[in-house]
PDB file of C-alpha atoms and ligand atoms in Angstrom:
ATOM      1  CA  MET A   7      95.563  70.219 115.953  1.00 81.00           C
ATOM      2  CA  GLY A   8      97.186  69.584 119.348  1.00 96.00           C
ATOM      3  CA  ARG A   9      96.703  66.360 121.286  1.00 98.00           C
ATOM      4  CA  LEU A  10      94.996  68.322 124.098  1.00 98.00           C
ATOM      5  CA  ASN A  11      93.265  70.964 122.018  1.00 97.00           C
ATOM      6  CA  GLN A  12      91.021  73.228 124.140  1.00 94.00           C
ATOM      7  CA  LYS A  13      91.356  70.969 127.210  1.00 98.00           C
ATOM      8  CA  VAL A  14      91.720  72.675 130.580  1.00 98.00           C
ATOM      9  CA  ALA A  15      94.464  71.143 132.727  1.00 98.00           C
ATOM     10  CA  LEU A  16      95.325  71.765 136.361  1.00 98.00           C
ATOM     11  CA  ILE A  17      98.846  70.716 137.380  1.00 98.00           C
ATOM     12  CA  THR A  18      99.853  70.751 141.057  1.00 98.00           C
ATOM     13  CA  GLY A  19     103.446  71.308 142.168  1.00 98.00           C
ATOM     14  CA  GLY A  20     104.059  72.966 138.820  1.00 98.00           C
ATOM     15  CA  ALA A  21     106.543  75.634 139.903  1.00 98.00           C
ATOM     16  CA  GLY A  22     109.435  73.598 138.508  1.00 98.00           C
ATOM     17  CA  GLY A  23     110.651  70.115 137.624  1.00 98.00           C
ATOM     18  CA  ILE A  24     108.243  67.583 136.184  1.00 98.00           C
ATOM     19  CA  GLY A  25     105.174  69.788 136.758  1.00 98.00           C
ATOM     20  CA  LEU A  26     106.553  72.721 134.786  1.00 98.00           C
ATOM     21  CA  ALA A  27     107.802  70.454 131.965  1.00 98.00           C
ATOM     22  CA  THR A  28     104.284  68.999 131.792  1.00 98.00           C
ATOM     23  CA  ALA A  29     102.691  72.452 131.714  1.00 98.00           C
ATOM     24  CA  LYS A  30     104.936  73.482 128.782  1.00 98.00           C
ATOM     25  CA  LEU A  31     104.188  70.320 126.833  1.00 98.00           C
ATOM     26  CA  PHE A  32     100.452  70.551 127.500  1.00 98.00           C
ATOM     27  CA  GLN A  33     100.434  74.157 126.254  1.00 98.00           C
ATOM     28  CA  ALA A  34     102.269  73.116 123.105  1.00 98.00           C
ATOM     29  CA  GLU A  35      99.508  70.534 122.566  1.00 98.00           C
ATOM     30  CA  GLY A  36      96.751  73.151 122.822  1.00 98.00           C
ATOM     31  CA  ALA A  37      95.708  72.919 126.488  1.00 98.00           C
ATOM     32  CA  LYS A  38      94.776  75.801 128.738  1.00 98.00           C
ATOM     33  CA  ILE A  39      96.937  75.557 131.823  1.00 98.00           C
ATOM     34  CA  VAL A  40      96.545  76.250 135.512  1.00 98.00           C
ATOM     35  CA  VAL A  41      99.702  75.637 137.507  1.00 98.00           C
ATOM     36  CA  THR A  42      99.497  75.474 141.289  1.00 98.00           C
ATOM     37  CA  ASP A  43     102.182  75.242 143.945  1.00 98.00           C
ATOM     38  CA  LYS A  44     102.769  75.892 147.626  1.00 98.00           C
ATOM     39  CA  ASN A  45     105.813  77.954 146.645  1.00 98.00           C
ATOM     40  CA  ALA A  46     104.086  81.081 145.297  1.00 97.00           C
ATOM     41  CA  GLU A  47     107.309  82.908 144.405  1.00 97.00           C
ATOM     42  CA  ALA A  48     108.619  80.046 142.258  1.00 98.00           C
ATOM     43  CA  GLY A  49     105.144  79.498 140.843  1.00 97.00           C
ATOM     44  CA  LYS A  50     104.826  83.087 139.634  1.00 95.00           C
ATOM     45  CA  ALA A  51     108.338  82.900 138.158  1.00 96.00           C
ATOM     46  CA  ALA A  52     107.351  79.698 136.347  1.00 96.00           C
ATOM     47  CA  LEU A  53     104.730  81.649 134.409  1.00 96.00           C
ATOM     48  CA  ASN A  54     107.631  83.341 132.571  1.00 95.00           C
ATOM     49  CA  ALA A  55     108.542  79.950 131.124  1.00 95.00           C
ATOM     50  CA  LEU A  56     105.017  79.443 129.810  1.00 98.00           C
ATOM     51  CA  GLU A  57     103.092  81.041 126.975  1.00 96.00           C
ATOM     52  CA  ALA A  58     100.575  83.773 127.740  1.00 96.00           C
ATOM     53  CA  GLY A  59      97.236  82.646 129.100  1.00 96.00           C
ATOM     54  CA  ALA A  60      98.511  80.266 131.773  1.00 98.00           C
ATOM     55  CA  MET A  61      97.390  80.940 135.322  1.00 98.00           C
ATOM     56  CA  PHE A  62      99.262  80.339 138.577  1.00 98.00           C
ATOM     57  CA  LEU A  63      97.439  79.716 141.861  1.00 98.00           C
ATOM     58  CA  SER A  64      99.012  79.456 145.273  1.00 98.00           C
ATOM     59  CA  HIS A  65      97.917  76.074 146.649  1.00 98.00           C
ATOM     60  CA  ASP A  66      98.799  73.787 149.512  1.00 98.00           C
ATOM     61  CA  VAL A  67      97.548  70.354 148.410  1.00 98.00           C
ATOM     62  CA  THR A  68      97.095  69.225 152.026  1.00 98.00           C
ATOM     63  CA  SER A  69      94.277  71.736 152.573  1.00 98.00           C
ATOM     64  CA  PRO A  70      90.690  70.793 151.585  1.00 98.00           C
ATOM     65  CA  ASP A  71      89.741  74.500 151.521  1.00 98.00           C
ATOM     66  CA  ALA A  72      92.609  75.266 149.153  1.00 98.00           C
ATOM     67  CA  TRP A  73      91.429  72.534 146.773  1.00 98.00           C
ATOM     68  CA  LYS A  74      87.915  74.004 146.774  1.00 98.00           C
ATOM     69  CA  SER A  75      89.274  77.461 146.068  1.00 98.00           C
ATOM     70  CA  VAL A  76      91.623  76.317 143.285  1.00 98.00           C
ATOM     71  CA  PHE A  77      88.806  74.486 141.500  1.00 98.00           C
ATOM     72  CA  GLU A  78      86.457  77.465 141.867  1.00 98.00           C
ATOM     73  CA  GLN A  79      89.048  79.922 140.521  1.00 98.00           C
ATOM     74  CA  THR A  80      89.927  77.651 137.600  1.00 98.00           C
ATOM     75  CA  ILE A  81      86.292  77.150 136.645  1.00 98.00           C
ATOM     76  CA  GLU A  82      85.666  80.893 136.927  1.00 98.00           C
ATOM     77  CA  GLN A  83      88.569  81.526 134.522  1.00 98.00           C
ATOM     78  CA  PHE A  84      88.226  78.628 132.062  1.00 98.00           C
ATOM     79  CA  GLY A  85      84.740  77.194 132.630  1.00 97.00           C
ATOM     80  CA  ARG A  86      85.771  73.624 133.525  1.00 97.00           C
ATOM     81  CA  ILE A  87      88.646  71.241 134.322  1.00 98.00           C
ATOM     82  CA  ASP A  88      89.282  68.292 132.004  1.00 98.00           C
ATOM     83  CA  ILE A  89      92.635  67.075 133.342  1.00 99.00           C
ATOM     84  CA  LEU A  90      94.102  66.992 136.842  1.00 99.00           C
ATOM     85  CA  VAL A  91      97.776  66.082 137.274  1.00 99.00           C
ATOM     86  CA  ASN A  92      98.473  65.361 140.949  1.00 99.00           C
ATOM     87  CA  ASN A  93     102.190  66.078 140.749  1.00 98.00           C
ATOM     88  CA  ALA A  94     103.082  67.953 143.981  1.00 98.00           C
ATOM     89  CA  GLY A  95     105.304  65.833 146.182  1.00 98.00           C
ATOM     90  CA  LEU A  96     107.680  65.819 149.127  1.00 98.00           C
ATOM     91  CA  LEU A  97     110.710  63.522 149.370  1.00 96.00           C
ATOM     92  CA  LYS A  98     111.657  63.960 153.000  1.00 88.00           C
ATOM     93  CA  THR A  99     111.887  66.463 155.790  1.00 82.00           C
ATOM     94  CA  ALA A 100     115.018  65.144 157.499  1.00 83.00           C
ATOM     95  CA  PRO A 101     118.440  64.025 156.237  1.00 83.00           C
ATOM     96  CA  THR A 102     117.799  60.337 156.886  1.00 84.00           C
ATOM     97  CA  GLN A 103     114.549  58.510 156.559  1.00 91.00           C
ATOM     98  CA  THR A 104     115.125  54.922 157.668  1.00 95.00           C
ATOM     99  CA  LEU A 105     112.712  52.953 159.813  1.00 97.00           C
ATOM    100  CA  MET A 106     114.587  53.885 162.976  1.00 96.00           C
ATOM    101  CA  THR A 107     115.259  57.559 162.148  1.00 95.00           C
ATOM    102  CA  THR A 108     111.726  58.395 161.045  1.00 96.00           C
ATOM    103  CA  ASP A 109     109.532  59.930 163.712  1.00 94.00           C
ATOM    104  CA  LEU A 110     105.779  60.268 163.413  1.00 96.00           C
ATOM    105  CA  ALA A 111     105.855  63.997 162.573  1.00 95.00           C
ATOM    106  CA  HIS A 112     108.221  63.258 159.702  1.00 94.00           C
ATOM    107  CA  TRP A 113     106.079  60.324 158.483  1.00 96.00           C
ATOM    108  CA  ARG A 114     102.939  62.451 158.610  1.00 97.00           C
ATOM    109  CA  ALA A 115     104.535  65.403 156.763  1.00 97.00           C
ATOM    110  CA  VAL A 116     105.468  63.229 153.772  1.00 97.00           C
ATOM    111  CA  ASN A 117     102.239  61.268 153.721  1.00 98.00           C
ATOM    112  CA  SER A 118     100.160  64.390 154.147  1.00 98.00           C
ATOM    113  CA  VAL A 119     101.476  65.871 150.879  1.00 98.00           C
ATOM    114  CA  ASN A 120     101.981  62.677 148.876  1.00 98.00           C
ATOM    115  CA  VAL A 121      98.902  60.703 149.931  1.00 98.00           C
ATOM    116  CA  GLU A 122      96.356  63.065 151.473  1.00 98.00           C
ATOM    117  CA  GLY A 123      97.075  65.704 148.814  1.00 98.00           C
ATOM    118  CA  VAL A 124      96.403  63.180 146.038  1.00 99.00           C
ATOM    119  CA  PHE A 125      93.315  61.843 147.824  1.00 99.00           C
ATOM    120  CA  LEU A 126      91.871  65.366 148.138  1.00 99.00           C
ATOM    121  CA  GLY A 127      92.713  66.130 144.513  1.00 99.00           C
ATOM    122  CA  CYS A 128      91.024  62.952 143.243  1.00 99.00           C
ATOM    123  CA  GLN A 129      87.940  63.537 145.382  1.00 98.00           C
ATOM    124  CA  THR A 130      87.572  67.161 144.269  1.00 98.00           C
ATOM    125  CA  ALA A 131      88.172  66.263 140.627  1.00 98.00           C
ATOM    126  CA  VAL A 132      85.708  63.372 140.561  1.00 98.00           C
ATOM    127  CA  ARG A 133      83.050  65.591 142.150  1.00 98.00           C
ATOM    128  CA  HIS A 134      83.585  68.079 139.308  1.00 98.00           C
ATOM    129  CA  MET A 135      84.160  65.647 136.422  1.00 98.00           C
ATOM    130  CA  LYS A 136      81.580  62.949 137.096  1.00 98.00           C
ATOM    131  CA  GLU A 137      79.063  64.118 134.513  1.00 97.00           C
ATOM    132  CA  LYS A 138      81.174  65.638 131.728  1.00 96.00           C
ATOM    133  CA  GLY A 139      84.174  63.340 132.194  1.00 98.00           C
ATOM    134  CA  GLY A 140      87.869  63.887 132.644  1.00 98.00           C
ATOM    135  CA  VAL A 141      91.287  62.444 133.296  1.00 98.00           C
ATOM    136  CA  ILE A 142      93.376  62.208 136.461  1.00 99.00           C
ATOM    137  CA  VAL A 143      97.091  61.417 136.385  1.00 99.00           C
ATOM    138  CA  ASN A 144      98.807  60.791 139.712  1.00 99.00           C
ATOM    139  CA  ILE A 145     102.588  60.979 139.940  1.00 99.00           C
ATOM    140  CA  ALA A 146     103.823  58.030 141.969  1.00 98.00           C
ATOM    141  CA  SER A 147     107.409  56.734 141.666  1.00 98.00           C
ATOM    142  CA  VAL A 148     109.462  53.628 141.017  1.00 98.00           C
ATOM    143  CA  ALA A 149     109.697  53.755 144.826  1.00 97.00           C
ATOM    144  CA  ALA A 150     106.126  52.412 144.845  1.00 98.00           C
ATOM    145  CA  ASN A 151     107.323  49.221 143.169  1.00 97.00           C
ATOM    146  CA  GLN A 152     110.425  48.446 145.267  1.00 95.00           C
ATOM    147  CA  SER A 153     111.433  48.387 148.904  1.00 95.00           C
ATOM    148  CA  THR A 154     112.876  51.745 150.012  1.00 95.00           C
ATOM    149  CA  PRO A 155     114.582  51.183 153.389  1.00 95.00           C
ATOM    150  CA  ASN A 156     116.318  54.580 153.176  1.00 93.00           C
ATOM    151  CA  LEU A 157     113.139  56.445 152.230  1.00 95.00           C
ATOM    152  CA  ILE A 158     110.632  54.701 154.416  1.00 96.00           C
ATOM    153  CA  SER A 159     107.833  57.311 154.338  1.00 97.00           C
ATOM    154  CA  TYR A 160     108.311  58.285 150.701  1.00 97.00           C
ATOM    155  CA  GLY A 161     108.190  54.700 149.384  1.00 97.00           C
ATOM    156  CA  ALA A 162     105.087  53.886 151.415  1.00 98.00           C
ATOM    157  CA  SER A 163     103.404  57.118 150.314  1.00 98.00           C
ATOM    158  CA  LYS A 164     104.025  56.404 146.628  1.00 98.00           C
ATOM    159  CA  ALA A 165     102.754  52.803 146.960  1.00 98.00           C
ATOM    160  CA  ALA A 166      99.615  54.335 148.478  1.00 98.00           C
ATOM    161  CA  VAL A 167      99.311  56.660 145.463  1.00 99.00           C
ATOM    162  CA  ALA A 168      99.489  53.681 143.082  1.00 98.00           C
ATOM    163  CA  HIS A 169      96.813  51.839 145.040  1.00 98.00           C
ATOM    164  CA  LEU A 170      94.591  54.898 145.455  1.00 99.00           C
ATOM    165  CA  THR A 171      94.808  55.438 141.694  1.00 99.00           C
ATOM    166  CA  LYS A 172      93.355  51.992 141.003  1.00 98.00           C
ATOM    167  CA  SER A 173      90.565  52.511 143.552  1.00 99.00           C
ATOM    168  CA  VAL A 174      89.655  55.889 142.053  1.00 99.00           C
ATOM    169  CA  ALA A 175      89.606  54.358 138.548  1.00 99.00           C
ATOM    170  CA  SER A 176      87.506  51.455 139.766  1.00 98.00           C
ATOM    171  CA  HIS A 177      85.095  53.727 141.672  1.00 98.00           C
ATOM    172  CA  CYS A 178      84.502  55.797 138.542  1.00 98.00           C
ATOM    173  CA  LEU A 179      84.097  52.703 136.395  1.00 98.00           C
ATOM    174  CA  TYR A 180      81.442  51.203 138.660  1.00 98.00           C
ATOM    175  CA  GLN A 181      79.635  54.525 139.118  1.00 98.00           C
ATOM    176  CA  GLY A 182      79.574  54.995 135.346  1.00 98.00           C
ATOM    177  CA  TYR A 183      81.606  58.209 135.540  1.00 98.00           C
ATOM    178  CA  PRO A 184      83.597  58.845 132.329  1.00 98.00           C
ATOM    179  CA  ILE A 185      86.819  59.497 134.242  1.00 98.00           C
ATOM    180  CA  ARG A 186      90.130  57.656 133.800  1.00 98.00           C
ATOM    181  CA  CYS A 187      92.759  57.623 136.534  1.00 99.00           C
ATOM    182  CA  ASN A 188      96.317  56.326 136.036  1.00 99.00           C
ATOM    183  CA  SER A 189      99.663  56.637 137.820  1.00 99.00           C
ATOM    184  CA  VAL A 190     103.131  57.430 136.463  1.00 99.00           C
ATOM    185  CA  HIS A 191     106.229  55.909 138.083  1.00 98.00           C
ATOM    186  CA  PRO A 192     109.536  57.687 137.357  1.00 98.00           C
ATOM    187  CA  ASN A 193     113.005  56.678 138.541  1.00 98.00           C
ATOM    188  CA  PRO A 194     115.401  59.514 139.563  1.00 97.00           C
ATOM    189  CA  ILE A 195     114.746  62.521 137.344  1.00 98.00           C
ATOM    190  CA  LYS A 196     116.902  65.636 137.005  1.00 98.00           C
ATOM    191  CA  THR A 197     114.904  68.078 139.113  1.00 98.00           C
ATOM    192  CA  ALA A 198     115.294  69.730 142.522  1.00 97.00           C
ATOM    193  CA  MET A 199     113.900  66.591 144.116  1.00 97.00           C
ATOM    194  CA  GLY A 200     116.228  64.395 142.066  1.00 97.00           C
ATOM    195  CA  ASP A 201     119.172  66.490 143.333  1.00 97.00           C
ATOM    196  CA  GLU A 202     117.918  66.091 146.896  1.00 95.00           C
ATOM    197  CA  LEU A 203     117.837  62.331 146.447  1.00 94.00           C
ATOM    198  CA  MET A 204     121.269  62.221 144.822  1.00 95.00           C
ATOM    199  CA  SER A 205     122.702  64.404 147.546  1.00 93.00           C
ATOM    200  CA  GLN A 206     121.905  61.529 149.916  1.00 87.00           C
ATOM    201  CA  MET A 207     123.599  59.030 147.561  1.00 88.00           C
ATOM    202  CA  GLY A 208     126.585  61.343 147.029  1.00 92.00           C
ATOM    203  CA  GLY A 209     127.254  62.011 150.717  1.00 90.00           C
ATOM    204  CA  GLY A 210     125.930  65.580 150.477  1.00 92.00           C
ATOM    205  CA  ASP A 211     127.045  66.262 146.892  1.00 96.00           C
ATOM    206  CA  PRO A 212     124.302  65.795 144.269  1.00 96.00           C
ATOM    207  CA  VAL A 213     126.784  65.823 141.355  1.00 97.00           C
ATOM    208  CA  ALA A 214     128.711  62.942 142.930  1.00 97.00           C
ATOM    209  CA  GLY A 215     125.406  61.221 143.649  1.00 96.00           C
ATOM    210  CA  TRP A 216     124.263  61.391 140.016  1.00 97.00           C
ATOM    211  CA  ARG A 217     127.668  60.078 138.949  1.00 97.00           C
ATOM    212  CA  GLU A 218     127.362  57.101 141.305  1.00 96.00           C
ATOM    213  CA  PHE A 219     123.771  56.497 140.212  1.00 96.00           C
ATOM    214  CA  GLU A 220     124.728  56.379 136.515  1.00 96.00           C
ATOM    215  CA  LYS A 221     127.337  53.699 137.294  1.00 95.00           C
ATOM    216  CA  VAL A 222     124.875  51.238 138.816  1.00 94.00           C
ATOM    217  CA  LYS A 223     123.899  48.619 136.273  1.00 93.00           C
ATOM    218  CA  GLY A 224     120.154  48.252 135.944  1.00 93.00           C
ATOM    219  CA  TYR A 225     119.179  51.597 137.463  1.00 94.00           C
ATOM    220  CA  GLY A 226     118.251  52.798 133.981  1.00 94.00           C
ATOM    221  CA  GLY A 227     120.128  56.104 134.165  1.00 96.00           C
ATOM    222  CA  ALA A 228     118.649  59.473 135.078  1.00 97.00           C
ATOM    223  CA  GLY A 229     115.560  60.720 133.286  1.00 97.00           C
ATOM    224  CA  GLU A 230     114.739  64.260 132.203  1.00 98.00           C
ATOM    225  CA  PRO A 231     111.529  66.027 133.313  1.00 98.00           C
ATOM    226  CA  ASP A 232     110.381  65.901 129.689  1.00 98.00           C
ATOM    227  CA  ASP A 233     110.582  62.071 129.676  1.00 98.00           C
ATOM    228  CA  VAL A 234     107.961  62.015 132.403  1.00 98.00           C
ATOM    229  CA  ALA A 235     105.919  64.850 130.895  1.00 99.00           C
ATOM    230  CA  ARG A 236     105.543  62.864 127.652  1.00 98.00           C
ATOM    231  CA  SER A 237     104.032  59.915 129.515  1.00 98.00           C
ATOM    232  CA  ILE A 238     101.702  62.240 131.429  1.00 99.00           C
ATOM    233  CA  LEU A 239     100.667  63.729 128.083  1.00 98.00           C
ATOM    234  CA  PHE A 240      99.882  60.296 126.644  1.00 98.00           C
ATOM    235  CA  LEU A 241      97.740  59.324 129.651  1.00 99.00           C
ATOM    236  CA  SER A 242      95.957  62.692 129.571  1.00 99.00           C
ATOM    237  CA  SER A 243      95.132  62.486 125.873  1.00 98.00           C
ATOM    238  CA  ASP A 244      92.400  60.528 124.112  1.00 98.00           C
ATOM    239  CA  GLU A 245      95.125  58.211 122.786  1.00 98.00           C
ATOM    240  CA  ALA A 246      94.976  56.549 126.211  1.00 98.00           C
ATOM    241  CA  ARG A 247      91.184  56.284 126.195  1.00 98.00           C
ATOM    242  CA  HIS A 248      91.375  52.518 126.879  1.00 98.00           C
ATOM    243  CA  THR A 249      94.016  52.781 129.645  1.00 98.00           C
ATOM    244  CA  ASN A 250      92.605  53.005 133.151  1.00 98.00           C
ATOM    245  CA  GLY A 251      93.934  52.181 136.633  1.00 98.00           C
ATOM    246  CA  ALA A 252      97.369  51.508 135.134  1.00 98.00           C
ATOM    247  CA  GLU A 253     100.872  52.061 136.480  1.00 98.00           C
ATOM    248  CA  LEU A 254     103.027  53.531 133.702  1.00 98.00           C
ATOM    249  CA  MET A 255     106.714  52.989 134.500  1.00 98.00           C
ATOM    250  CA  VAL A 256     108.983  55.818 133.272  1.00 98.00           C
ATOM    251  CA  ASP A 257     112.054  54.447 134.961  1.00 98.00           C
ATOM    252  CA  GLY A 258     114.466  53.232 132.278  1.00 97.00           C
ATOM    253  CA  GLY A 259     113.683  49.694 133.503  1.00 97.00           C
ATOM    254  CA  MET A 260     114.781  50.288 137.116  1.00 97.00           C
ATOM    255  CA  ALA A 261     111.804  48.391 138.550  1.00 96.00           C
ATOM    256  CA  ILE A 262     112.770  45.211 136.684  1.00 96.00           C
ATOM    257  CA  ARG A 263     116.388  45.349 137.882  1.00 93.00           C
ATOM    258  CA  VAL A 264     117.792  41.994 138.951  1.00 87.00           C
ATOM    259  CA  SER A 265     119.577  42.509 142.265  1.00 72.00           C
TER     260      SER A 265
HETATM  261  N1  NAD B 313     112.611  63.850 140.601  1.00 75.20           N
HETATM  262  C1  NAD B 313     112.557  62.569 140.855  1.00 75.20           C
HETATM  263  O1  NAD B 313     113.593  61.895 140.945  1.00 75.20           O
HETATM  264  C2  NAD B 313     111.217  61.874 141.020  1.00 75.20           C
HETATM  265  C3  NAD B 313     111.178  60.466 140.874  1.00 75.20           C
HETATM  266  C4  NAD B 313     109.966  59.828 141.052  1.00 75.20           C
HETATM  267  C5  NAD B 313     108.812  60.551 141.327  1.00 75.20           C
HETATM  268  N2  NAD B 313     108.892  61.906 141.447  1.00 75.20           N
HETATM  269  C6  NAD B 313     107.649  62.617 141.773  1.00 75.20           C
HETATM  270  O2  NAD B 313     107.393  63.582 140.769  1.00 75.20           O
HETATM  271  C7  NAD B 313     106.651  64.679 141.309  1.00 75.20           C
HETATM  272  C8  NAD B 313     107.303  65.994 140.920  1.00 75.20           C
HETATM  273  O3  NAD B 313     108.574  66.066 141.516  1.00 75.20           O
HETATM  274  P1  NAD B 313     109.820  66.879 140.905  1.00 75.20           P
HETATM  275  O4  NAD B 313     110.906  65.906 140.727  1.00 75.20           O
HETATM  276  O5  NAD B 313     109.396  67.722 139.787  1.00 75.20           O
HETATM  277  O6  NAD B 313     110.219  67.709 142.195  1.00 75.20           O
HETATM  278  P2  NAD B 313     110.222  69.254 142.529  1.00 75.20           P
HETATM  279  O7  NAD B 313     110.721  69.320 143.925  1.00 75.20           O
HETATM  280  O8  NAD B 313     110.888  70.017 141.451  1.00 75.20           O
HETATM  281  O9  NAD B 313     108.665  69.608 142.497  1.00 75.20           O
HETATM  282  C9  NAD B 313     107.773  69.318 143.517  1.00 75.20           C
HETATM  283  C10 NAD B 313     106.886  70.534 143.698  1.00 75.20           C
HETATM  284  O10 NAD B 313     105.878  70.229 144.667  1.00 75.20           O
HETATM  285  C11 NAD B 313     105.667  71.403 145.429  1.00 75.20           C
HETATM  286  N3  NAD B 313     105.030  71.062 146.713  1.00 75.20           N
HETATM  287  C12 NAD B 313     105.576  70.450 147.773  1.00 75.20           C
HETATM  288  N4  NAD B 313     104.696  70.379 148.778  1.00 75.20           N
HETATM  289  C13 NAD B 313     103.552  70.951 148.320  1.00 75.20           C
HETATM  290  C14 NAD B 313     102.272  71.186 148.882  1.00 75.20           C
HETATM  291  N5  NAD B 313     101.983  70.823 150.138  1.00 75.20           N
HETATM  292  N6  NAD B 313     101.333  71.781 148.119  1.00 75.20           N
HETATM  293  C15 NAD B 313     101.612  72.173 146.851  1.00 75.20           C
HETATM  294  N7  NAD B 313     102.804  72.013 146.278  1.00 75.20           N
HETATM  295  C16 NAD B 313     103.768  71.399 147.002  1.00 75.20           C
HETATM  296  C17 NAD B 313     107.041  72.003 145.600  1.00 75.20           C
HETATM  297  O11 NAD B 313     106.982  73.385 145.958  1.00 75.20           O
HETATM  298  C18 NAD B 313     107.662  71.754 144.235  1.00 75.20           C
HETATM  299  O12 NAD B 313     107.495  72.854 143.354  1.00 75.20           O
HETATM  300  C19 NAD B 313     106.587  64.432 142.824  1.00 75.20           C
HETATM  301  O13 NAD B 313     105.351  63.856 143.179  1.00 75.20           O
HETATM  302  C20 NAD B 313     107.706  63.426 143.048  1.00 75.20           C
HETATM  303  O14 NAD B 313     107.503  62.657 144.208  1.00 75.20           O
HETATM  304  C21 NAD B 313     110.066  62.589 141.292  1.00 75.20           C
END
């Protein structure tokens, strides 16, 4: 029997990277999968990497109406939602993102996806799960646990995700809702977003960036999408039934680096 047998899981930003790796692993563990993404073309293509039965829904996580529609369509298809993985994320919208090069539009774009999207997801999920129970996993970042002077909006947005996670967990606990909510904190992972980050470190060349990253002592090396997916699986399964409001680092130890 799979670790998520017969569970229904909704994974946002699942067209590639960590979201798609999570969808594959969840399917292998017996879950029924709904993958959503703003990028409909990539999302539909991602279905080819999954077993039959998975559903893709076009979804902008910043839209309250889209959240309502995605939940309604999922429930129509599968009857319920047991697991929500708030994975969709945006690194940056401009080449540099320091305090002085970040304008308000840029700040809002990142925070709208990374914070408001997760807020809307948690609110919609809790509304649906409060009687029958469920699990929410929010994808934060090691950036939530360190200063990020070159990614000013992203770091702040991921710290907000970590904090929001604890408040959602606490809200459910005090209301008596059988819902757990935890956050996962990866360091650079080999995905499109990881390449985008390393392109900055490598002066425009992601391959050079990854090479430089691997050389820095204490950064923990690059992770694979599957490394993160396995932690998401643990938190989503009943094995984590006593883990709530936690920050699970999946960062090779980067957050404990001595500088
Ligand atoms: N890759 C890394 O180095 C890394 C490290 C730490 C945390 N993370 C976090 O992991 C999560 C997954 O990232 P990834 O590395 O797989 O990156 P990715 O770029 O491969 O995936 C992110 C997905 O989110 C989707 N998305 C963006 N805006 C959206 C919106 N408004 N609505 C719906 N979907 C939207 C994108 O289309 C994309 O498919 C993100 O939250 C990211 O911040 C990634």
